[in-house]
Amino acid sequence: MMIDITVKDAETYERYKQLAPPTIAAYGGRYLARGGATETLEGTWSPTRIALLEFPTVERAREWWNSPEYAPAKAMRQASSSTDLLLVEGLPPGMDPASKK
């Protein structure tokens, strides 16, 4: 999951940042990147705040996004920011060249 967030209400968004991680972990997800510096090497995309999440499956990512556990945090994020969120299907098991050692 790739997320570009423009924070509009920093105080509320700080509370969101405390609530979201436990719900992500509960669905087997983890952060790969969260709010670090970005550099556009090609194109015109100029993201504000990027988060990259990894889940075991696309289905688990969808379950998390629609979950009752995440709902309060999601409402808080939606109220305090504008977000572009993209669900990207990863490589099938065994297709990741980094896993072949």
PDB file of N, CA and C in Angstrom:
ATOM      1  N   MET A   1       0.858  -1.156   0.000  1.00  0.00           N
ATOM      2  CA  MET A   1       0.000   0.000   0.000  1.00  0.00           C
ATOM      3  C   MET A   1       0.905   1.220   0.000  1.00  0.00           C
ATOM      4  N   MET A   2       0.637   2.126  -0.929  1.00  0.00           N
ATOM      5  CA  MET A   2       1.398   3.361  -1.038  1.00  0.00           C
ATOM      6  C   MET A   2       0.466   4.520  -0.716  1.00  0.00           C
ATOM      7  N   ILE A   3       0.904   5.382   0.184  1.00  0.00           N
ATOM      8  CA  ILE A   3       0.046   6.449   0.683  1.00  0.00           C
ATOM      9  C   ILE A   3       0.802   7.765   0.621  1.00  0.00           C
ATOM     10  N   ASP A   4       0.154   8.786   0.059  1.00  0.00           N
ATOM     11  CA  ASP A   4       0.691  10.141   0.045  1.00  0.00           C
ATOM     12  C   ASP A   4      -0.295  10.998   0.824  1.00  0.00           C
ATOM     13  N   ILE A   5       0.174  11.606   1.900  1.00  0.00           N
ATOM     14  CA  ILE A   5      -0.696  12.318   2.829  1.00  0.00           C
ATOM     15  C   ILE A   5      -0.285  13.784   2.918  1.00  0.00           C
ATOM     16  N   THR A   6      -1.259  14.652   2.819  1.00  0.00           N
ATOM     17  CA  THR A   6      -1.041  16.073   3.077  1.00  0.00           C
ATOM     18  C   THR A   6      -1.776  16.403   4.373  1.00  0.00           C
ATOM     19  N   VAL A   7      -1.018  16.665   5.404  1.00  0.00           N
ATOM     20  CA  VAL A   7      -1.589  16.924   6.730  1.00  0.00           C
ATOM     21  C   VAL A   7      -2.146  18.347   6.775  1.00  0.00           C
ATOM     22  N   LYS A   8      -3.393  18.458   7.247  1.00  0.00           N
ATOM     23  CA  LYS A   8      -4.057  19.758   7.384  1.00  0.00           C
ATOM     24  C   LYS A   8      -4.229  20.160   8.837  1.00  0.00           C
ATOM     25  N   ASP A   9      -4.292  19.180   9.718  1.00  0.00           N
ATOM     26  CA  ASP A   9      -4.466  19.413  11.152  1.00  0.00           C
ATOM     27  C   ASP A   9      -3.437  18.538  11.872  1.00  0.00           C
ATOM     28  N   ALA A  10      -2.300  19.132  12.186  1.00  0.00           N
ATOM     29  CA  ALA A  10      -1.168  18.372  12.726  1.00  0.00           C
ATOM     30  C   ALA A  10      -1.486  17.729  14.079  1.00  0.00           C
ATOM     31  N   GLU A  11      -2.230  18.403  14.920  1.00  0.00           N
ATOM     32  CA  GLU A  11      -2.541  17.861  16.252  1.00  0.00           C
ATOM     33  C   GLU A  11      -3.375  16.581  16.141  1.00  0.00           C
ATOM     34  N   THR A  12      -4.411  16.620  15.329  1.00  0.00           N
ATOM     35  CA  THR A  12      -5.253  15.441  15.135  1.00  0.00           C
ATOM     36  C   THR A  12      -4.470  14.337  14.441  1.00  0.00           C
ATOM     37  N   TYR A  13      -3.648  14.713  13.472  1.00  0.00           N
ATOM     38  CA  TYR A  13      -2.869  13.711  12.753  1.00  0.00           C
ATOM     39  C   TYR A  13      -1.867  13.026  13.682  1.00  0.00           C
ATOM     40  N   GLU A  14      -1.315  13.715  14.633  1.00  0.00           N
ATOM     41  CA  GLU A  14      -0.404  13.101  15.611  1.00  0.00           C
ATOM     42  C   GLU A  14      -1.133  12.019  16.404  1.00  0.00           C
ATOM     43  N   ARG A  15      -2.383  12.259  16.752  1.00  0.00           N
ATOM     44  CA  ARG A  15      -3.163  11.234  17.452  1.00  0.00           C
ATOM     45  C   ARG A  15      -3.392  10.038  16.541  1.00  0.00           C
ATOM     46  N   TYR A  16      -3.682  10.305  15.260  1.00  0.00           N
ATOM     47  CA  TYR A  16      -3.840   9.219  14.286  1.00  0.00           C
ATOM     48  C   TYR A  16      -2.585   8.347  14.242  1.00  0.00           C
ATOM     49  N   LYS A  17      -1.427   8.962  14.246  1.00  0.00           N
ATOM     50  CA  LYS A  17      -0.165   8.217  14.161  1.00  0.00           C
ATOM     51  C   LYS A  17       0.033   7.274  15.347  1.00  0.00           C
ATOM     52  N   GLN A  18      -0.609   7.542  16.449  1.00  0.00           N
ATOM     53  CA  GLN A  18      -0.537   6.652  17.605  1.00  0.00           C
ATOM     54  C   GLN A  18      -1.531   5.496  17.476  1.00  0.00           C
ATOM     55  N   LEU A  19      -2.684   5.758  16.861  1.00  0.00           N
ATOM     56  CA  LEU A  19      -3.740   4.747  16.763  1.00  0.00           C
ATOM     57  C   LEU A  19      -3.542   3.747  15.629  1.00  0.00           C
ATOM     58  N   ALA A  20      -2.991   4.174  14.515  1.00  0.00           N
ATOM     59  CA  ALA A  20      -2.930   3.319  13.327  1.00  0.00           C
ATOM     60  C   ALA A  20      -1.992   2.119  13.446  1.00  0.00           C
ATOM     61  N   PRO A  21      -0.757   2.260  13.940  1.00  0.00           N
ATOM     62  CA  PRO A  21       0.176   1.124  13.912  1.00  0.00           C
ATOM     63  C   PRO A  21      -0.320  -0.170  14.547  1.00  0.00           C
ATOM     64  N   PRO A  22      -0.980  -0.147  15.710  1.00  0.00           N
ATOM     65  CA  PRO A  22      -1.457  -1.418  16.263  1.00  0.00           C
ATOM     66  C   PRO A  22      -2.493  -2.105  15.373  1.00  0.00           C
ATOM     67  N   THR A  23      -3.311  -1.314  14.680  1.00  0.00           N
ATOM     68  CA  THR A  23      -4.311  -1.929  13.803  1.00  0.00           C
ATOM     69  C   THR A  23      -3.647  -2.544  12.579  1.00  0.00           C
ATOM     70  N   ILE A  24      -2.614  -1.904  12.072  1.00  0.00           N
ATOM     71  CA  ILE A  24      -1.861  -2.438  10.929  1.00  0.00           C
ATOM     72  C   ILE A  24      -1.233  -3.773  11.318  1.00  0.00           C
ATOM     73  N   ALA A  25      -0.579  -3.794  12.462  1.00  0.00           N
ATOM     74  CA  ALA A  25       0.080  -5.023  12.937  1.00  0.00           C
ATOM     75  C   ALA A  25      -0.930  -6.144  13.153  1.00  0.00           C
ATOM     76  N   ALA A  26      -2.128  -5.811  13.620  1.00  0.00           N
ATOM     77  CA  ALA A  26      -3.149  -6.829  13.876  1.00  0.00           C
ATOM     78  C   ALA A  26      -3.563  -7.566  12.599  1.00  0.00           C
ATOM     79  N   TYR A  27      -3.343  -6.949  11.449  1.00  0.00           N
ATOM     80  CA  TYR A  27      -3.679  -7.570  10.167  1.00  0.00           C
ATOM     81  C   TYR A  27      -2.435  -8.066   9.427  1.00  0.00           C
ATOM     82  N   GLY A  28      -1.338  -8.194  10.166  1.00  0.00           N
ATOM     83  CA  GLY A  28      -0.112  -8.725   9.581  1.00  0.00           C
ATOM     84  C   GLY A  28       0.678  -7.710   8.784  1.00  0.00           C
ATOM     85  N   GLY A  29       0.307  -6.439   8.893  1.00  0.00           N
ATOM     86  CA  GLY A  29       0.986  -5.397   8.134  1.00  0.00           C
ATOM     87  C   GLY A  29       2.159  -4.804   8.885  1.00  0.00           C
ATOM     88  N   ARG A  30       2.985  -4.111   8.112  1.00  0.00           N
ATOM     89  CA  ARG A  30       4.114  -3.406   8.719  1.00  0.00           C
ATOM     90  C   ARG A  30       4.494  -2.229   7.839  1.00  0.00           C
ATOM     91  N   TYR A  31       5.087  -1.222   8.468  1.00  0.00           N
ATOM     92  CA  TYR A  31       5.571  -0.061   7.738  1.00  0.00           C
ATOM     93  C   TYR A  31       6.897  -0.396   7.081  1.00  0.00           C
ATOM     94  N   LEU A  32       7.043  -0.023   5.816  1.00  0.00           N
ATOM     95  CA  LEU A  32       8.330  -0.088   5.130  1.00  0.00           C
ATOM     96  C   LEU A  32       8.963   1.303   5.104  1.00  0.00           C
ATOM     97  N   ALA A  33       8.127   2.316   5.081  1.00  0.00           N
ATOM     98  CA  ALA A  33       8.564   3.713   5.151  1.00  0.00           C
ATOM     99  C   ALA A  33       7.422   4.508   5.759  1.00  0.00           C
ATOM    100  N   ARG A  34       7.792   5.572   6.466  1.00  0.00           N
ATOM    101  CA  ARG A  34       6.759   6.367   7.134  1.00  0.00           C
ATOM    102  C   ARG A  34       7.267   7.781   7.358  1.00  0.00           C
ATOM    103  N   GLY A  35       6.893   8.683   6.453  1.00  0.00           N
ATOM    104  CA  GLY A  35       7.168  10.099   6.659  1.00  0.00           C
ATOM    105  C   GLY A  35       8.604  10.530   6.462  1.00  0.00           C
ATOM    106  N   GLY A  36       9.439   9.709   5.860  1.00  0.00           N
ATOM    107  CA  GLY A  36      10.836  10.084   5.638  1.00  0.00           C
ATOM    108  C   GLY A  36      10.989  11.040   4.462  1.00  0.00           C
ATOM    109  N   ALA A  37      12.181  11.504   4.279  1.00  0.00           N
ATOM    110  CA  ALA A  37      12.482  12.414   3.172  1.00  0.00           C
ATOM    111  C   ALA A  37      12.264  11.706   1.837  1.00  0.00           C
ATOM    112  N   THR A  38      11.795  12.464   0.854  1.00  0.00           N
ATOM    113  CA  THR A  38      11.616  11.932  -0.496  1.00  0.00           C
ATOM    114  C   THR A  38      12.379  12.805  -1.485  1.00  0.00           C
ATOM    115  N   GLU A  39      12.732  12.211  -2.602  1.00  0.00           N
ATOM    116  CA  GLU A  39      13.423  12.929  -3.673  1.00  0.00           C
ATOM    117  C   GLU A  39      12.862  12.443  -5.001  1.00  0.00           C
ATOM    118  N   THR A  40      12.319  13.334  -5.787  1.00  0.00           N
ATOM    119  CA  THR A  40      11.789  12.981  -7.093  1.00  0.00           C
ATOM    120  C   THR A  40      12.953  12.877  -8.074  1.00  0.00           C
ATOM    121  N   LEU A  41      13.187  11.683  -8.595  1.00  0.00           N
ATOM    122  CA  LEU A  41      14.278  11.478  -9.541  1.00  0.00           C
ATOM    123  C   LEU A  41      13.828  11.631 -10.989  1.00  0.00           C
ATOM    124  N   GLU A  42      12.554  11.372 -11.252  1.00  0.00           N
ATOM    125  CA  GLU A  42      11.982  11.562 -12.583  1.00  0.00           C
ATOM    126  C   GLU A  42      10.539  11.999 -12.432  1.00  0.00           C
ATOM    127  N   GLY A  43      10.055  12.700 -13.434  1.00  0.00           N
ATOM    128  CA  GLY A  43       8.658  13.095 -13.437  1.00  0.00           C
ATOM    129  C   GLY A  43       8.386  14.329 -12.609  1.00  0.00           C
ATOM    130  N   THR A  44       7.106  14.573 -12.378  1.00  0.00           N
ATOM    131  CA  THR A  44       6.687  15.792 -11.688  1.00  0.00           C
ATOM    132  C   THR A  44       6.018  15.526 -10.348  1.00  0.00           C
ATOM    133  N   TRP A  45       5.955  14.259  -9.944  1.00  0.00           N
ATOM    134  CA  TRP A  45       5.308  13.933  -8.683  1.00  0.00           C
ATOM    135  C   TRP A  45       6.074  14.573  -7.536  1.00  0.00           C
ATOM    136  N   SER A  46       5.360  15.247  -6.673  1.00  0.00           N
ATOM    137  CA  SER A  46       5.969  15.902  -5.523  1.00  0.00           C
ATOM    138  C   SER A  46       5.166  15.540  -4.271  1.00  0.00           C
ATOM    139  N   PRO A  47       5.366  14.334  -3.756  1.00  0.00           N
ATOM    140  CA  PRO A  47       4.580  13.901  -2.595  1.00  0.00           C
ATOM    141  C   PRO A  47       4.889  14.732  -1.363  1.00  0.00           C
ATOM    142  N   THR A  48       3.924  14.763  -0.464  1.00  0.00           N
ATOM    143  CA  THR A  48       4.070  15.526   0.766  1.00  0.00           C
ATOM    144  C   THR A  48       4.607  14.656   1.899  1.00  0.00           C
ATOM    145  N   ARG A  49       3.908  13.578   2.190  1.00  0.00           N
ATOM    146  CA  ARG A  49       4.316  12.643   3.253  1.00  0.00           C
ATOM    147  C   ARG A  49       3.966  11.249   2.753  1.00  0.00           C
ATOM    148  N   ILE A  50       4.964  10.414   2.588  1.00  0.00           N
ATOM    149  CA  ILE A  50       4.768   9.068   2.041  1.00  0.00           C
ATOM    150  C   ILE A  50       4.812   8.038   3.170  1.00  0.00           C
ATOM    151  N   ALA A  51       3.917   7.079   3.066  1.00  0.00           N
ATOM    152  CA  ALA A  51       3.979   5.883   3.902  1.00  0.00           C
ATOM    153  C   ALA A  51       3.856   4.687   2.967  1.00  0.00           C
ATOM    154  N   LEU A  52       4.660   3.676   3.202  1.00  0.00           N
ATOM    155  CA  LEU A  52       4.574   2.418   2.467  1.00  0.00           C
ATOM    156  C   LEU A  52       4.270   1.326   3.475  1.00  0.00           C
ATOM    157  N   LEU A  53       3.208   0.585   3.210  1.00  0.00           N
ATOM    158  CA  LEU A  53       2.806  -0.513   4.087  1.00  0.00           C
ATOM    159  C   LEU A  53       2.884  -1.818   3.324  1.00  0.00           C
ATOM    160  N   GLU A  54       3.269  -2.857   4.021  1.00  0.00           N
ATOM    161  CA  GLU A  54       3.288  -4.200   3.444  1.00  0.00           C
ATOM    162  C   GLU A  54       2.367  -5.084   4.268  1.00  0.00           C
ATOM    163  N   PHE A  55       1.525  -5.840   3.557  1.00  0.00           N
ATOM    164  CA  PHE A  55       0.643  -6.825   4.182  1.00  0.00           C
ATOM    165  C   PHE A  55       0.921  -8.179   3.550  1.00  0.00           C
ATOM    166  N   PRO A  56       0.588  -9.262   4.235  1.00  0.00           N
ATOM    167  CA  PRO A  56       0.861 -10.595   3.676  1.00  0.00           C
ATOM    168  C   PRO A  56       0.151 -10.831   2.347  1.00  0.00           C
ATOM    169  N   THR A  57      -1.039 -10.252   2.189  1.00  0.00           N
ATOM    170  CA  THR A  57      -1.808 -10.405   0.953  1.00  0.00           C
ATOM    171  C   THR A  57      -2.599  -9.127   0.700  1.00  0.00           C
ATOM    172  N   VAL A  58      -3.046  -8.961  -0.533  1.00  0.00           N
ATOM    173  CA  VAL A  58      -3.914  -7.839  -0.871  1.00  0.00           C
ATOM    174  C   VAL A  58      -5.213  -7.927  -0.072  1.00  0.00           C
ATOM    175  N   GLU A  59      -5.687  -9.141   0.104  1.00  0.00           N
ATOM    176  CA  GLU A  59      -6.924  -9.333   0.864  1.00  0.00           C
ATOM    177  C   GLU A  59      -6.784  -8.828   2.291  1.00  0.00           C
ATOM    178  N   ARG A  60      -5.643  -9.118   2.928  1.00  0.00           N
ATOM    179  CA  ARG A  60      -5.431  -8.660   4.312  1.00  0.00           C
ATOM    180  C   ARG A  60      -5.357  -7.141   4.363  1.00  0.00           C
ATOM    181  N   ALA A  61      -4.754  -6.529   3.356  1.00  0.00           N
ATOM    182  CA  ALA A  61      -4.694  -5.065   3.303  1.00  0.00           C
ATOM    183  C   ALA A  61      -6.098  -4.480   3.205  1.00  0.00           C
ATOM    184  N   ARG A  62      -6.920  -5.063   2.349  1.00  0.00           N
ATOM    185  CA  ARG A  62      -8.318  -4.596   2.223  1.00  0.00           C
ATOM    186  C   ARG A  62      -9.076  -4.818   3.531  1.00  0.00           C
ATOM    187  N   GLU A  63      -8.885  -5.970   4.152  1.00  0.00           N
ATOM    188  CA  GLU A  63      -9.557  -6.254   5.433  1.00  0.00           C
ATOM    189  C   GLU A  63      -9.177  -5.205   6.467  1.00  0.00           C
ATOM    190  N   TRP A  64      -7.886  -4.861   6.541  1.00  0.00           N
ATOM    191  CA  TRP A  64      -7.448  -3.842   7.494  1.00  0.00           C
ATOM    192  C   TRP A  64      -8.118  -2.511   7.187  1.00  0.00           C
ATOM    193  N   TRP A  65      -8.077  -2.087   5.927  1.00  0.00           N
ATOM    194  CA  TRP A  65      -8.614  -0.779   5.553  1.00  0.00           C
ATOM    195  C   TRP A  65     -10.104  -0.670   5.862  1.00  0.00           C
ATOM    196  N   ASN A  66     -10.816  -1.787   5.763  1.00  0.00           N
ATOM    197  CA  ASN A  66     -12.255  -1.815   6.034  1.00  0.00           C
ATOM    198  C   ASN A  66     -12.593  -2.267   7.456  1.00  0.00           C
ATOM    199  N   SER A  67     -11.607  -2.481   8.291  1.00  0.00           N
ATOM    200  CA  SER A  67     -11.834  -3.109   9.594  1.00  0.00           C
ATOM    201  C   SER A  67     -12.455  -2.160  10.622  1.00  0.00           C
ATOM    202  N   PRO A  68     -13.202  -2.745  11.566  1.00  0.00           N
ATOM    203  CA  PRO A  68     -13.724  -1.937  12.674  1.00  0.00           C
ATOM    204  C   PRO A  68     -12.608  -1.428  13.577  1.00  0.00           C
ATOM    205  N   GLU A  69     -11.490  -2.147  13.639  1.00  0.00           N
ATOM    206  CA  GLU A  69     -10.365  -1.705  14.474  1.00  0.00           C
ATOM    207  C   GLU A  69      -9.738  -0.425  13.918  1.00  0.00           C
ATOM    208  N   TYR A  70      -9.662  -0.335  12.597  1.00  0.00           N
ATOM    209  CA  TYR A  70      -9.034   0.835  11.975  1.00  0.00           C
ATOM    210  C   TYR A  70     -10.007   1.999  11.786  1.00  0.00           C
ATOM    211  N   ALA A  71     -11.298   1.745  11.809  1.00  0.00           N
ATOM    212  CA  ALA A  71     -12.305   2.770  11.499  1.00  0.00           C
ATOM    213  C   ALA A  71     -12.123   4.081  12.273  1.00  0.00           C
ATOM    214  N   PRO A  72     -11.916   4.063  13.594  1.00  0.00           N
ATOM    215  CA  PRO A  72     -11.745   5.344  14.299  1.00  0.00           C
ATOM    216  C   PRO A  72     -10.501   6.104  13.850  1.00  0.00           C
ATOM    217  N   ALA A  73      -9.407   5.392  13.642  1.00  0.00           N
ATOM    218  CA  ALA A  73      -8.180   6.041  13.183  1.00  0.00           C
ATOM    219  C   ALA A  73      -8.356   6.562  11.757  1.00  0.00           C
ATOM    220  N   LYS A  74      -8.998   5.772  10.902  1.00  0.00           N
ATOM    221  CA  LYS A  74      -9.221   6.189   9.516  1.00  0.00           C
ATOM    222  C   LYS A  74     -10.041   7.478   9.481  1.00  0.00           C
ATOM    223  N   ALA A  75     -11.091   7.559  10.288  1.00  0.00           N
ATOM    224  CA  ALA A  75     -11.912   8.768  10.340  1.00  0.00           C
ATOM    225  C   ALA A  75     -11.075   9.968  10.788  1.00  0.00           C
ATOM    226  N   MET A  76     -10.189   9.737  11.735  1.00  0.00           N
ATOM    227  CA  MET A  76      -9.312  10.794  12.222  1.00  0.00           C
ATOM    228  C   MET A  76      -8.353  11.252  11.112  1.00  0.00           C
ATOM    229  N   ARG A  77      -7.793  10.293  10.380  1.00  0.00           N
ATOM    230  CA  ARG A  77      -6.886  10.630   9.264  1.00  0.00           C
ATOM    231  C   ARG A  77      -7.628  11.402   8.192  1.00  0.00           C
ATOM    232  N   GLN A  78      -8.815  10.937   7.841  1.00  0.00           N
ATOM    233  CA  GLN A  78      -9.583  11.598   6.796  1.00  0.00           C
ATOM    234  C   GLN A  78     -10.005  13.010   7.198  1.00  0.00           C
ATOM    235  N   ALA A  79     -10.220  13.237   8.487  1.00  0.00           N
ATOM    236  CA  ALA A  79     -10.594  14.566   8.969  1.00  0.00           C
ATOM    237  C   ALA A  79      -9.403  15.510   9.046  1.00  0.00           C
ATOM    238  N   SER A  80      -8.202  14.971   9.204  1.00  0.00           N
ATOM    239  CA  SER A  80      -7.028  15.815   9.451  1.00  0.00           C
ATOM    240  C   SER A  80      -6.079  15.918   8.265  1.00  0.00           C
ATOM    241  N   SER A  81      -6.412  15.245   7.150  1.00  0.00           N
ATOM    242  CA  SER A  81      -5.488  15.252   6.015  1.00  0.00           C
ATOM    243  C   SER A  81      -6.249  14.970   4.724  1.00  0.00           C
ATOM    244  N   SER A  82      -5.566  15.200   3.623  1.00  0.00           N
ATOM    245  CA  SER A  82      -6.055  14.670   2.351  1.00  0.00           C
ATOM    246  C   SER A  82      -5.075  13.578   1.953  1.00  0.00           C
ATOM    247  N   THR A  83      -5.602  12.504   1.414  1.00  0.00           N
ATOM    248  CA  THR A  83      -4.806  11.297   1.217  1.00  0.00           C
ATOM    249  C   THR A  83      -5.038  10.713  -0.164  1.00  0.00           C
ATOM    250  N   ASP A  84      -3.952  10.306  -0.798  1.00  0.00           N
ATOM    251  CA  ASP A  84      -3.999   9.448  -1.980  1.00  0.00           C
ATOM    252  C   ASP A  84      -3.474   8.096  -1.518  1.00  0.00           C
ATOM    253  N   LEU A  85      -4.281   7.063  -1.669  1.00  0.00           N
ATOM    254  CA  LEU A  85      -3.934   5.738  -1.163  1.00  0.00           C
ATOM    255  C   LEU A  85      -4.069   4.737  -2.308  1.00  0.00           C
ATOM    256  N   LEU A  86      -3.013   3.995  -2.546  1.00  0.00           N
ATOM    257  CA  LEU A  86      -2.971   3.057  -3.656  1.00  0.00           C
ATOM    258  C   LEU A  86      -2.635   1.669  -3.135  1.00  0.00           C
ATOM    259  N   LEU A  87      -3.479   0.714  -3.462  1.00  0.00           N
ATOM    260  CA  LEU A  87      -3.220  -0.681  -3.110  1.00  0.00           C
ATOM    261  C   LEU A  87      -2.544  -1.336  -4.308  1.00  0.00           C
ATOM    262  N   VAL A  88      -1.356  -1.851  -4.104  1.00  0.00           N
ATOM    263  CA  VAL A  88      -0.561  -2.453  -5.176  1.00  0.00           C
ATOM    264  C   VAL A  88      -0.337  -3.915  -4.856  1.00  0.00           C
ATOM    265  N   GLU A  89      -0.681  -4.778  -5.802  1.00  0.00           N
ATOM    266  CA  GLU A  89      -0.439  -6.210  -5.601  1.00  0.00           C
ATOM    267  C   GLU A  89       1.049  -6.491  -5.758  1.00  0.00           C
ATOM    268  N   GLY A  90       1.601  -7.215  -4.809  1.00  0.00           N
ATOM    269  CA  GLY A  90       3.018  -7.546  -4.831  1.00  0.00           C
ATOM    270  C   GLY A  90       3.320  -8.748  -5.705  1.00  0.00           C
ATOM    271  N   LEU A  91       4.561  -9.154  -5.666  1.00  0.00           N
ATOM    272  CA  LEU A  91       4.989 -10.319  -6.428  1.00  0.00           C
ATOM    273  C   LEU A  91       4.450 -11.590  -5.804  1.00  0.00           C
ATOM    274  N   PRO A  92       4.097 -12.583  -6.618  1.00  0.00           N
ATOM    275  CA  PRO A  92       3.655 -13.858  -6.060  1.00  0.00           C
ATOM    276  C   PRO A  92       4.801 -14.543  -5.312  1.00  0.00           C
ATOM    277  N   PRO A  93       4.467 -15.413  -4.351  1.00  0.00           N
ATOM    278  CA  PRO A  93       5.507 -16.129  -3.618  1.00  0.00           C
ATOM    279  C   PRO A  93       6.480 -16.814  -4.588  1.00  0.00           C
ATOM    280  N   GLY A  94       7.752 -16.710  -4.286  1.00  0.00           N
ATOM    281  CA  GLY A  94       8.776 -17.338  -5.112  1.00  0.00           C
ATOM    282  C   GLY A  94       9.241 -16.495  -6.281  1.00  0.00           C
ATOM    283  N   MET A  95       8.560 -15.384  -6.550  1.00  0.00           N
ATOM    284  CA  MET A  95       8.923 -14.533  -7.685  1.00  0.00           C
ATOM    285  C   MET A  95       9.858 -13.387  -7.286  1.00  0.00           C
ATOM    286  N   ASP A  96      10.052 -13.189  -5.996  1.00  0.00           N
ATOM    287  CA  ASP A  96      10.919 -12.116  -5.532  1.00  0.00           C
ATOM    288  C   ASP A  96      12.373 -12.552  -5.684  1.00  0.00           C
ATOM    289  N   PRO A  97      13.134 -11.900  -6.589  1.00  0.00           N
ATOM    290  CA  PRO A  97      14.526 -12.316  -6.799  1.00  0.00           C
ATOM    291  C   PRO A  97      15.369 -12.208  -5.534  1.00  0.00           C
ATOM    292  N   ALA A  98      15.015 -11.310  -4.632  1.00  0.00           N
ATOM    293  CA  ALA A  98      15.784 -11.160  -3.398  1.00  0.00           C
ATOM    294  C   ALA A  98      15.627 -12.357  -2.479  1.00  0.00           C
ATOM    295  N   SER A  99      14.564 -13.140  -2.654  1.00  0.00           N
ATOM    296  CA  SER A  99      14.332 -14.296  -1.787  1.00  0.00           C
ATOM    297  C   SER A  99      15.093 -15.530  -2.252  1.00  0.00           C
ATOM    298  N   LYS A 100      15.720 -15.476  -3.401  1.00  0.00           N
ATOM    299  CA  LYS A 100      16.480 -16.619  -3.934  1.00  0.00           C
ATOM    300  C   LYS A 100      17.936 -16.509  -3.538  1.00  0.00           C
ATOM    301  N   LYS A 101      18.294 -17.245  -2.515  1.00  0.00           N
ATOM    302  CA  LYS A 101      19.681 -17.179  -2.007  1.00  0.00           C
ATOM    303  C   LYS A 101      20.357 -18.499  -2.165  1.00  0.00           C
TER     304      LYS A 101
END
